mmCIF file of C-alpha atoms and ligand atoms in Angstrom:
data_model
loop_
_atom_site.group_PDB
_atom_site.id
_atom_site.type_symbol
_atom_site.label_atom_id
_atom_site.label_comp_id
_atom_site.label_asym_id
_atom_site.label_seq_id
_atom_site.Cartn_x
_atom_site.Cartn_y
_atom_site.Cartn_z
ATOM 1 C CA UNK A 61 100.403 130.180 76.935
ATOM 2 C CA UNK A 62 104.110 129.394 77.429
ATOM 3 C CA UNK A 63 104.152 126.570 79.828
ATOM 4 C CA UNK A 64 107.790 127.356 80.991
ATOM 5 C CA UNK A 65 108.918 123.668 80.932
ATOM 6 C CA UNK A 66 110.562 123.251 77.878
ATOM 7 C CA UNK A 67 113.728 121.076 78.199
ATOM 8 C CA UNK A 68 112.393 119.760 81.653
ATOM 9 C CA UNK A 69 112.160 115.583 81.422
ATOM 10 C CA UNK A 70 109.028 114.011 82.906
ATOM 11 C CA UNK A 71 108.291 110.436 83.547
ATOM 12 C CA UNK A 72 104.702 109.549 83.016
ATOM 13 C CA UNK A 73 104.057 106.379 84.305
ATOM 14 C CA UNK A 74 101.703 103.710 82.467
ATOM 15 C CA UNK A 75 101.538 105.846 79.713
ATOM 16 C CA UNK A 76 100.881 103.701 76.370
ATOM 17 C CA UNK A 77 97.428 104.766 76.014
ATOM 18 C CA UNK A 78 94.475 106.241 77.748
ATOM 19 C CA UNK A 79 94.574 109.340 80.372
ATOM 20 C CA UNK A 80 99.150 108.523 80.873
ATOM 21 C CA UNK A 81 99.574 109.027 77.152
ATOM 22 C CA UNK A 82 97.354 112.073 76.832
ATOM 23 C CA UNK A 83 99.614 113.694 79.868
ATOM 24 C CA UNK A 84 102.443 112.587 78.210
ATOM 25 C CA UNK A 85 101.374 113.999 74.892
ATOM 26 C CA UNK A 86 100.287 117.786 76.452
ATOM 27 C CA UNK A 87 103.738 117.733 77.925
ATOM 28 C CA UNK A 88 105.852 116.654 75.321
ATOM 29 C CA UNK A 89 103.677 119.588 73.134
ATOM 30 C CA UNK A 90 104.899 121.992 75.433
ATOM 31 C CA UNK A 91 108.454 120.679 75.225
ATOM 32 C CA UNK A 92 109.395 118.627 77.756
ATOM 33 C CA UNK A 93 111.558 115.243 77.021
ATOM 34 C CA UNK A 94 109.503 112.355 78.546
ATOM 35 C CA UNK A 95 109.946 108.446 79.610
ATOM 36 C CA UNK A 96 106.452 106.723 78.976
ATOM 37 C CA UNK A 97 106.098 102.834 80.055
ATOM 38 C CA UNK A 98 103.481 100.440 80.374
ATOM 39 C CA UNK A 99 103.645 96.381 80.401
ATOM 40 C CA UNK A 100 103.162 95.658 76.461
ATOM 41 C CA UNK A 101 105.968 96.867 74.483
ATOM 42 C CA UNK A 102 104.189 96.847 71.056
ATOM 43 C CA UNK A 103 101.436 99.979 71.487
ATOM 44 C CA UNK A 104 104.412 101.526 74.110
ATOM 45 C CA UNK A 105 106.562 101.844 71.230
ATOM 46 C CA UNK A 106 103.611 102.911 68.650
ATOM 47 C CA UNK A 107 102.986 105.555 70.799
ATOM 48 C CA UNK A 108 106.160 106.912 71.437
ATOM 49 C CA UNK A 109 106.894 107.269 67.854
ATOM 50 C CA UNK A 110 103.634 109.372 67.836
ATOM 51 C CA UNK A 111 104.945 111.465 70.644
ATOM 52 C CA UNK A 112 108.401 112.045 68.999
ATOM 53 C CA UNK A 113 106.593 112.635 65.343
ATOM 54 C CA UNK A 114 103.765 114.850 66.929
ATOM 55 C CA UNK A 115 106.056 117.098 68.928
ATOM 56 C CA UNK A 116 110.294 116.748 68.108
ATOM 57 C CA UNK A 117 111.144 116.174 71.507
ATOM 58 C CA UNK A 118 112.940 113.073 73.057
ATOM 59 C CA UNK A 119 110.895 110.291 74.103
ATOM 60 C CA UNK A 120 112.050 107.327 75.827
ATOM 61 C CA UNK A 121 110.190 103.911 76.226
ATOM 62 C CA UNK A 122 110.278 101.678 79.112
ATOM 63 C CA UNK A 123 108.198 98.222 79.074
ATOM 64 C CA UNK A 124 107.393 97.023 82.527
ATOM 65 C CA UNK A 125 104.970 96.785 85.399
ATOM 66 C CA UNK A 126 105.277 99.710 87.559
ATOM 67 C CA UNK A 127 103.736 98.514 90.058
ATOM 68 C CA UNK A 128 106.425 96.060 90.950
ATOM 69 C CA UNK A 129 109.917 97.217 92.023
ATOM 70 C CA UNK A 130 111.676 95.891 88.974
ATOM 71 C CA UNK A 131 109.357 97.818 86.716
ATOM 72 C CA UNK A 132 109.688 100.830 88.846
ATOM 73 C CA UNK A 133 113.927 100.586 89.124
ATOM 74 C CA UNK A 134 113.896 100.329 85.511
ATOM 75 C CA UNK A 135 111.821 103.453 84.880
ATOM 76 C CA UNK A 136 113.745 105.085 86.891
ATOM 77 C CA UNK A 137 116.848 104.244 85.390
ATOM 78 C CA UNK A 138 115.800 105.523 81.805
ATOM 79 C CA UNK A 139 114.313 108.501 82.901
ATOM 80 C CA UNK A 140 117.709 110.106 84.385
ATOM 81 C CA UNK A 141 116.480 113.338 86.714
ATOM 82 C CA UNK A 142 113.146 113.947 86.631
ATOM 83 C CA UNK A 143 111.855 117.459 87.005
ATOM 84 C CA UNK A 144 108.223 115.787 86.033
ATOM 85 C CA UNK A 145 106.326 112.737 87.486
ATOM 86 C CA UNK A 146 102.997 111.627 86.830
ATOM 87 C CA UNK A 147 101.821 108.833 88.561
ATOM 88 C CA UNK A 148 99.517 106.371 86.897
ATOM 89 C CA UNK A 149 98.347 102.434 86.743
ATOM 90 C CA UNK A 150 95.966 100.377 86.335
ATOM 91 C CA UNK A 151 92.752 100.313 88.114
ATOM 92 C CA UNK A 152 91.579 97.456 90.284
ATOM 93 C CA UNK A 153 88.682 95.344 89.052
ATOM 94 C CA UNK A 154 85.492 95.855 90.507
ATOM 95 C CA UNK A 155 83.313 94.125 92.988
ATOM 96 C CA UNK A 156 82.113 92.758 96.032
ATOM 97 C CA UNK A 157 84.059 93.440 99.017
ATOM 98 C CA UNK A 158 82.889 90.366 100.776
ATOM 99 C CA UNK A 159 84.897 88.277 98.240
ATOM 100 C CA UNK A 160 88.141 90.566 98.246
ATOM 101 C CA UNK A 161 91.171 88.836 100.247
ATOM 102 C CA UNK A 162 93.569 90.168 101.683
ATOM 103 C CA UNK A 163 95.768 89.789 98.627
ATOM 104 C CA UNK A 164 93.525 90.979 96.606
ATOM 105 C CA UNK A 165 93.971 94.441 98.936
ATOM 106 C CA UNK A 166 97.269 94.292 98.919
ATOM 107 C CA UNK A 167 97.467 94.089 94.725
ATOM 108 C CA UNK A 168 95.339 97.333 94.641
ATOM 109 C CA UNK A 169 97.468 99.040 97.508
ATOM 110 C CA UNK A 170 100.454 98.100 96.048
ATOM 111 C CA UNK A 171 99.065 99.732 92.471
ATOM 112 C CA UNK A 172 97.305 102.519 92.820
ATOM 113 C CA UNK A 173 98.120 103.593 96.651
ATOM 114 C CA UNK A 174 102.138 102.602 96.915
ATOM 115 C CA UNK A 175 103.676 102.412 93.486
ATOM 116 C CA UNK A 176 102.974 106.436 93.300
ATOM 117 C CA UNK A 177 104.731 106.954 97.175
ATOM 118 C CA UNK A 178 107.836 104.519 96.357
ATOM 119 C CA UNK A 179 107.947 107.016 93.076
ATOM 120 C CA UNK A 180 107.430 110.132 95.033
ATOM 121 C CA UNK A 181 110.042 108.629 97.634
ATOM 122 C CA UNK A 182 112.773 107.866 94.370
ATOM 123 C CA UNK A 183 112.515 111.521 93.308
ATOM 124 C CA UNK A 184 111.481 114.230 95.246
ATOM 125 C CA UNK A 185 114.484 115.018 97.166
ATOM 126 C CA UNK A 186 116.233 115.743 93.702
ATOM 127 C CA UNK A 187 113.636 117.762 92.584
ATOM 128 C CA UNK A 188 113.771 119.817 95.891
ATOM 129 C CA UNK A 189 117.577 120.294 95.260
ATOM 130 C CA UNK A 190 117.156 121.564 92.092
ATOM 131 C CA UNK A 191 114.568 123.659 93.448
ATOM 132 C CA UNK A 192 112.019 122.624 90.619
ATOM 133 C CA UNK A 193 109.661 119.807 90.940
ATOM 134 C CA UNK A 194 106.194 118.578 89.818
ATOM 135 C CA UNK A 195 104.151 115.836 90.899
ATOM 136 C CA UNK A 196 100.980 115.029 89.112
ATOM 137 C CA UNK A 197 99.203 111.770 90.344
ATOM 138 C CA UNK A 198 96.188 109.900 88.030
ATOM 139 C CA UNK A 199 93.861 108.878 90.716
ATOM 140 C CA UNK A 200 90.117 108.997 90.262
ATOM 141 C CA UNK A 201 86.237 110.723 90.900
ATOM 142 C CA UNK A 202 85.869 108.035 93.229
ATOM 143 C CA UNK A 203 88.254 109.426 95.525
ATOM 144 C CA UNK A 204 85.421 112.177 95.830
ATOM 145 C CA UNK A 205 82.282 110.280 95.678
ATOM 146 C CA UNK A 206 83.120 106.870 95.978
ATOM 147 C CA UNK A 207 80.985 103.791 93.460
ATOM 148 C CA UNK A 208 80.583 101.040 95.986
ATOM 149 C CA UNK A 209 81.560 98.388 93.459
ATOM 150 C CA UNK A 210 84.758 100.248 93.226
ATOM 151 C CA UNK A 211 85.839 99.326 96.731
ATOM 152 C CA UNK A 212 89.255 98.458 96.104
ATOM 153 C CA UNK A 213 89.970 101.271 94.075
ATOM 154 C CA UNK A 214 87.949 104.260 96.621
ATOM 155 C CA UNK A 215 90.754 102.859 99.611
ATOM 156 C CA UNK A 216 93.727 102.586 97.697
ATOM 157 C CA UNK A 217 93.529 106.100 95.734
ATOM 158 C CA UNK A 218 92.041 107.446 98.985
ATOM 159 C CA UNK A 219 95.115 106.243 100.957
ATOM 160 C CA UNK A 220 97.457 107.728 98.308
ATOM 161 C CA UNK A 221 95.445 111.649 98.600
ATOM 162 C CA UNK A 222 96.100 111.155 102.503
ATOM 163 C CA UNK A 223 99.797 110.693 101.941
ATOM 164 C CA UNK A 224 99.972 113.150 99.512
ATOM 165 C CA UNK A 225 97.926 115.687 101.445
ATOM 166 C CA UNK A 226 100.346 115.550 104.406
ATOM 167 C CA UNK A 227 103.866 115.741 102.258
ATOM 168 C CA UNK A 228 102.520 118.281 99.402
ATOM 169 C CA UNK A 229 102.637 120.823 102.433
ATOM 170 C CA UNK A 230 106.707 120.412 103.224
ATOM 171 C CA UNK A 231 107.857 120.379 99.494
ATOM 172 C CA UNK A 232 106.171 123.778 98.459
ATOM 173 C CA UNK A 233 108.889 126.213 99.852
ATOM 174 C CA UNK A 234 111.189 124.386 97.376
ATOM 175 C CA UNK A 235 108.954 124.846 94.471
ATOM 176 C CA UNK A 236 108.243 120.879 94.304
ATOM 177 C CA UNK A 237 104.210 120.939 94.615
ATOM 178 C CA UNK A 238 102.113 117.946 94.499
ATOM 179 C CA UNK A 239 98.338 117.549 93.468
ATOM 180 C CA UNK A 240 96.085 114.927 92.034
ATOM 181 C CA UNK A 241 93.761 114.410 88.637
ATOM 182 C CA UNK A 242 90.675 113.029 89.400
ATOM 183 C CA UNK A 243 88.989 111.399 86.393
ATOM 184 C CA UNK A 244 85.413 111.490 85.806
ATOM 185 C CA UNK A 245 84.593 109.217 82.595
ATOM 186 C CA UNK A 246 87.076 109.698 79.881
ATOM 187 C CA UNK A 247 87.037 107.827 76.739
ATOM 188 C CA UNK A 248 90.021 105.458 76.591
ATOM 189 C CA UNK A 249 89.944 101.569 76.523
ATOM 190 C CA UNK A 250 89.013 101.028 80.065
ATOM 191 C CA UNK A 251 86.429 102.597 80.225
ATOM 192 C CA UNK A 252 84.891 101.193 76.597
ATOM 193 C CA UNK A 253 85.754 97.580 78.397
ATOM 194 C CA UNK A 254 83.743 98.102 81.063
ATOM 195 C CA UNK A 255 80.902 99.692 79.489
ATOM 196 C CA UNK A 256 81.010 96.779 77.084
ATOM 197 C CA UNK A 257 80.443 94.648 80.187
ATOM 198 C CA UNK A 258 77.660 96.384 81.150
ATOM 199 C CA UNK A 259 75.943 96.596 78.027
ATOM 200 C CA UNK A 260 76.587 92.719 77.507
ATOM 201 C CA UNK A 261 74.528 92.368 81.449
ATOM 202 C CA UNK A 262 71.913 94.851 79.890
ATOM 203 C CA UNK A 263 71.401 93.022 76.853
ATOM 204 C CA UNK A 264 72.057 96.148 75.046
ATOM 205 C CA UNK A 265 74.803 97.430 71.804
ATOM 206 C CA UNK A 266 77.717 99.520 73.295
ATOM 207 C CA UNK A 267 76.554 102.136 71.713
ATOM 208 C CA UNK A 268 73.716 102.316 73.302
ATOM 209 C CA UNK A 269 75.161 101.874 76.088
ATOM 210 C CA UNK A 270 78.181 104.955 75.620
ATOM 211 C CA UNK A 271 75.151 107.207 74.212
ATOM 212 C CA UNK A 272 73.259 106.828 77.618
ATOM 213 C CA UNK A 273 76.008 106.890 79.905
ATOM 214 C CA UNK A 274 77.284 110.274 78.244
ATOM 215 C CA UNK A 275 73.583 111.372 78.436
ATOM 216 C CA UNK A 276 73.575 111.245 82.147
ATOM 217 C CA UNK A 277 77.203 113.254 82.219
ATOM 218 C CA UNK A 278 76.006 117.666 82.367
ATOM 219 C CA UNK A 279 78.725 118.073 79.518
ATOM 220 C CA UNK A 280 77.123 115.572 77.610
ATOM 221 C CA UNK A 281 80.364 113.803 76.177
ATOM 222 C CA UNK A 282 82.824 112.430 78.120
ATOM 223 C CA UNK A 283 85.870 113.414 78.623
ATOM 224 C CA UNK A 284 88.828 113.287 76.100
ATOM 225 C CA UNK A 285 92.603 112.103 76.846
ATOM 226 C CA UNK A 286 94.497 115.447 75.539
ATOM 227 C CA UNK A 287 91.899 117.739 77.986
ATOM 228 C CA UNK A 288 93.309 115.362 80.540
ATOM 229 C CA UNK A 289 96.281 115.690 79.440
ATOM 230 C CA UNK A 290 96.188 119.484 79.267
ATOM 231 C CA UNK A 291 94.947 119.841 82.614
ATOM 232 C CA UNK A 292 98.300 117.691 83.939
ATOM 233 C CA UNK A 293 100.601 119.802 81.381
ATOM 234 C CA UNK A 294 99.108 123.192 83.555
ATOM 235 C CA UNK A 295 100.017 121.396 87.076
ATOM 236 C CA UNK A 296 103.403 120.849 85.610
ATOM 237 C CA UNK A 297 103.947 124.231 84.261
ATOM 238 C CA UNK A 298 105.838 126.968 86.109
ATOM 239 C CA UNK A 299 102.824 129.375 86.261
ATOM 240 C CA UNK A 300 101.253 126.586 89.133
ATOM 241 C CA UNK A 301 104.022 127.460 91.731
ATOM 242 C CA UNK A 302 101.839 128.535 94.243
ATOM 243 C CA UNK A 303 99.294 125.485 93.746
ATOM 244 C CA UNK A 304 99.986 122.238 96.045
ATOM 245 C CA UNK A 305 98.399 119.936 97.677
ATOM 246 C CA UNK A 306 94.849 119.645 95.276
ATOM 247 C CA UNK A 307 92.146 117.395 94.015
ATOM 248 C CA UNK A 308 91.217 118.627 90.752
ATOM 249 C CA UNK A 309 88.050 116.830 89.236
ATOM 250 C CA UNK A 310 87.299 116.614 85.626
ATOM 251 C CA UNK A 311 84.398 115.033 85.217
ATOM 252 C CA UNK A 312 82.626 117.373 82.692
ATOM 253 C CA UNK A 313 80.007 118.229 85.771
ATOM 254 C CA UNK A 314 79.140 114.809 87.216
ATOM 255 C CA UNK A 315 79.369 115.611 90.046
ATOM 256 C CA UNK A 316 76.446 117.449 91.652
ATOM 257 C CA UNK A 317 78.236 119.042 94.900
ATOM 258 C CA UNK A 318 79.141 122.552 95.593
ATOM 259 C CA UNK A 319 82.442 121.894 96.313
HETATM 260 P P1 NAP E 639 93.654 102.630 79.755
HETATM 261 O O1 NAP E 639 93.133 103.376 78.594
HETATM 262 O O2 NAP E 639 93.309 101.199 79.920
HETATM 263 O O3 NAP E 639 95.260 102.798 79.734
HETATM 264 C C1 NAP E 639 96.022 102.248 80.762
HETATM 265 C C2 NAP E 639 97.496 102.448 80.436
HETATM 266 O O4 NAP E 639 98.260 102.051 81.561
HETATM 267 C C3 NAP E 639 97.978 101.575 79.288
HETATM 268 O O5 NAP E 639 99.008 102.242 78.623
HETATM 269 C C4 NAP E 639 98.506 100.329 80.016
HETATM 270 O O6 NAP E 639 99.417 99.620 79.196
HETATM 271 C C5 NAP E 639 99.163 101.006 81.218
HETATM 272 N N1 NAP E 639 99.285 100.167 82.416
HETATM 273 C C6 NAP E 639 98.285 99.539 83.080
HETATM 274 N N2 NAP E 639 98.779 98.885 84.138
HETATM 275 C C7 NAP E 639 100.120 99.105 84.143
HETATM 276 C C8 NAP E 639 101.182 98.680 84.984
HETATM 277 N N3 NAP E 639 100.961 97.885 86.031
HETATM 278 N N4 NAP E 639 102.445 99.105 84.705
HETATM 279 C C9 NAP E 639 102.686 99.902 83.644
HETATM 280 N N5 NAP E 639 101.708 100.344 82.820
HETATM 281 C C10 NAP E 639 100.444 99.926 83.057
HETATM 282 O O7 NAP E 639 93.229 103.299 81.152
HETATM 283 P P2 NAP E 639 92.827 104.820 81.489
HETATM 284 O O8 NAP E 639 91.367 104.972 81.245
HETATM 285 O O9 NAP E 639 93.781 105.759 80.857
HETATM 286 O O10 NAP E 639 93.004 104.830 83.071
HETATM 287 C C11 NAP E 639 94.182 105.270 83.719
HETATM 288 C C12 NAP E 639 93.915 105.288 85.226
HETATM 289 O O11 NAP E 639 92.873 106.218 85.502
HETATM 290 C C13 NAP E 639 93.459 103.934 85.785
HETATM 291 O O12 NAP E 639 93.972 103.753 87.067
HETATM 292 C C14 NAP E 639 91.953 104.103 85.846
HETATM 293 O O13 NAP E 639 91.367 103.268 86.817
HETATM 294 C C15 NAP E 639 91.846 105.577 86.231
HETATM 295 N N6 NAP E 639 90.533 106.137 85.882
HETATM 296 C C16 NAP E 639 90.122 106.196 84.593
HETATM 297 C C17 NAP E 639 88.867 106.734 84.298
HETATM 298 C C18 NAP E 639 88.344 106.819 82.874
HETATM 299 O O14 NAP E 639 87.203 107.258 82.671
HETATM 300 N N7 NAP E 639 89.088 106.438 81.859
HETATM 301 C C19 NAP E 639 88.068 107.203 85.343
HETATM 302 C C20 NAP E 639 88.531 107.149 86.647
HETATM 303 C C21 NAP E 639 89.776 106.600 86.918
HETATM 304 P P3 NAP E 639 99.709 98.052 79.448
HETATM 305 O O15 NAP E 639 98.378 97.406 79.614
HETATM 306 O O16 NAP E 639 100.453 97.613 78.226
HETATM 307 O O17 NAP E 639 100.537 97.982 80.676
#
């Protein structure tokens, strides 16, 4: 299917590897110029020779840390007019809430709650001018059924879907539409770094560990980057117009609800 986005520019925000560079990949397949960054410049750069090798189209790189305003200013810079943003960073550790500060809650808001509204706030009005805009934001399954040891991560991302939920409604008139990617358990780094901790605790190999933890997942696998990816590259297409204002899990059937 012709996405109807070729030529549009995208930023796609922490990008380098994992669930960013599989959105950044799917859209950059279907033609769109992106701006990728992350913090280390090395693997930013490997990958967006990949991008630009895989699919022709332009790719700029942009080392920093978007969750600080610096990082974020300079991203914006390189990226020019964005038709495309997909917000994405880090997760917070996990935990116990009784030893999280109040700094500690402010580094996660700042991440994963406002990093993506400063971002939103930097280029939507644009987007509504131009009467094309797409807003794709990385947040997680836990925004749907939270882990408890994932406190900091449940409020932040949870805070973000509120925001979102309210704006997503006043942009859709002017074809700017806003929804959210909810990650089950996708293969990247993160999650083979935590599951590494937890086989370490268990006593266990890590692959033991990843064959029993994809066990307990319906699909039976998890999840790869470029079906992540894919799923963004269909939010950001012009056929999904009319859709706004979502939470999309893919979590390859984890979890058990009807809705
Ligand atoms: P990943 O494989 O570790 O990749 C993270 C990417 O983000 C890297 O390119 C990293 O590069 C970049 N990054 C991290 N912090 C950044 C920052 N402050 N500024 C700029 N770039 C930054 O992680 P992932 O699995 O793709 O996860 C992406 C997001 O989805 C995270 O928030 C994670 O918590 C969430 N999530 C993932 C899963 C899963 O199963 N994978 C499930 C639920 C939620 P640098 O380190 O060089 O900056």
């Amino acid at each position: 299917m012709d996405l109807g986005i070729r030529g549009k520019k995208a930023l796609v925000c922490a990008a380098s590897k994992g669930l960013g560079r599989g959105c950044a990949m799917s859209l950059a397949k279907d033609g769109v110029d992106v701006t990728i960054t992350a913090r280390t410049l090395g693997p930013l750069e490997e990958t967006a020779d990949e991008i630009r090798q895989a699919t022709g189209v332009n790719v700029t790189a942009v080392a920093g840390d978007i969750t600080t305003e610096e990082g974020r200013a300079a991203a914006l810079a390189a990226a020019g007019d964005i038709d495309i943003l997909v917000n994405n960073a880090g997760g917070p550790p996990p935990g116990n809430f009784r030893d999280w500060t109040r700094d500690d809650w402010i580094k996660a808001l700042d991440a994963n709650m406002l990093t993506g509204i400063e971002l939103i706030k930097a280029t939507v009005d644009p987007m509504i001018e131009r009467k094309f805009g797409r807003i794709v934001n990385i947040t997680s399954s836990a925004v749907k059924a939270p882990i408890d040891i994932l406190g900091l991560s449940n409020g932040a991302r949870t805070g973000l879907t509120g925001f979102v939920a309210g704006i997503a409604r006043t942009t859709a008139q002017h074809n700017v539409t806003m929804n959210n990617l909810l990650p089950g358990r996708f293969d990247t780094d993160r999650l083979r770094n935590t599951e590494t901790a937890a086989a370490k605790n268990r006593g266990i190999t890590l692959e033991e560990q990843m064959a029993e933890r994809a066990a307990s997942i319906p699909a039976g696998r998890f999840g790869t980057p470029s079906e992540f990816g894919d799923a963004c590259a269909y939010l950001c297409s012009a056929q999904a117009g009319f859709v706004t204002g979502q939470n999309f899990l893919i979590d390859g059937g984890l979890y058990p609800g009807t809705f």
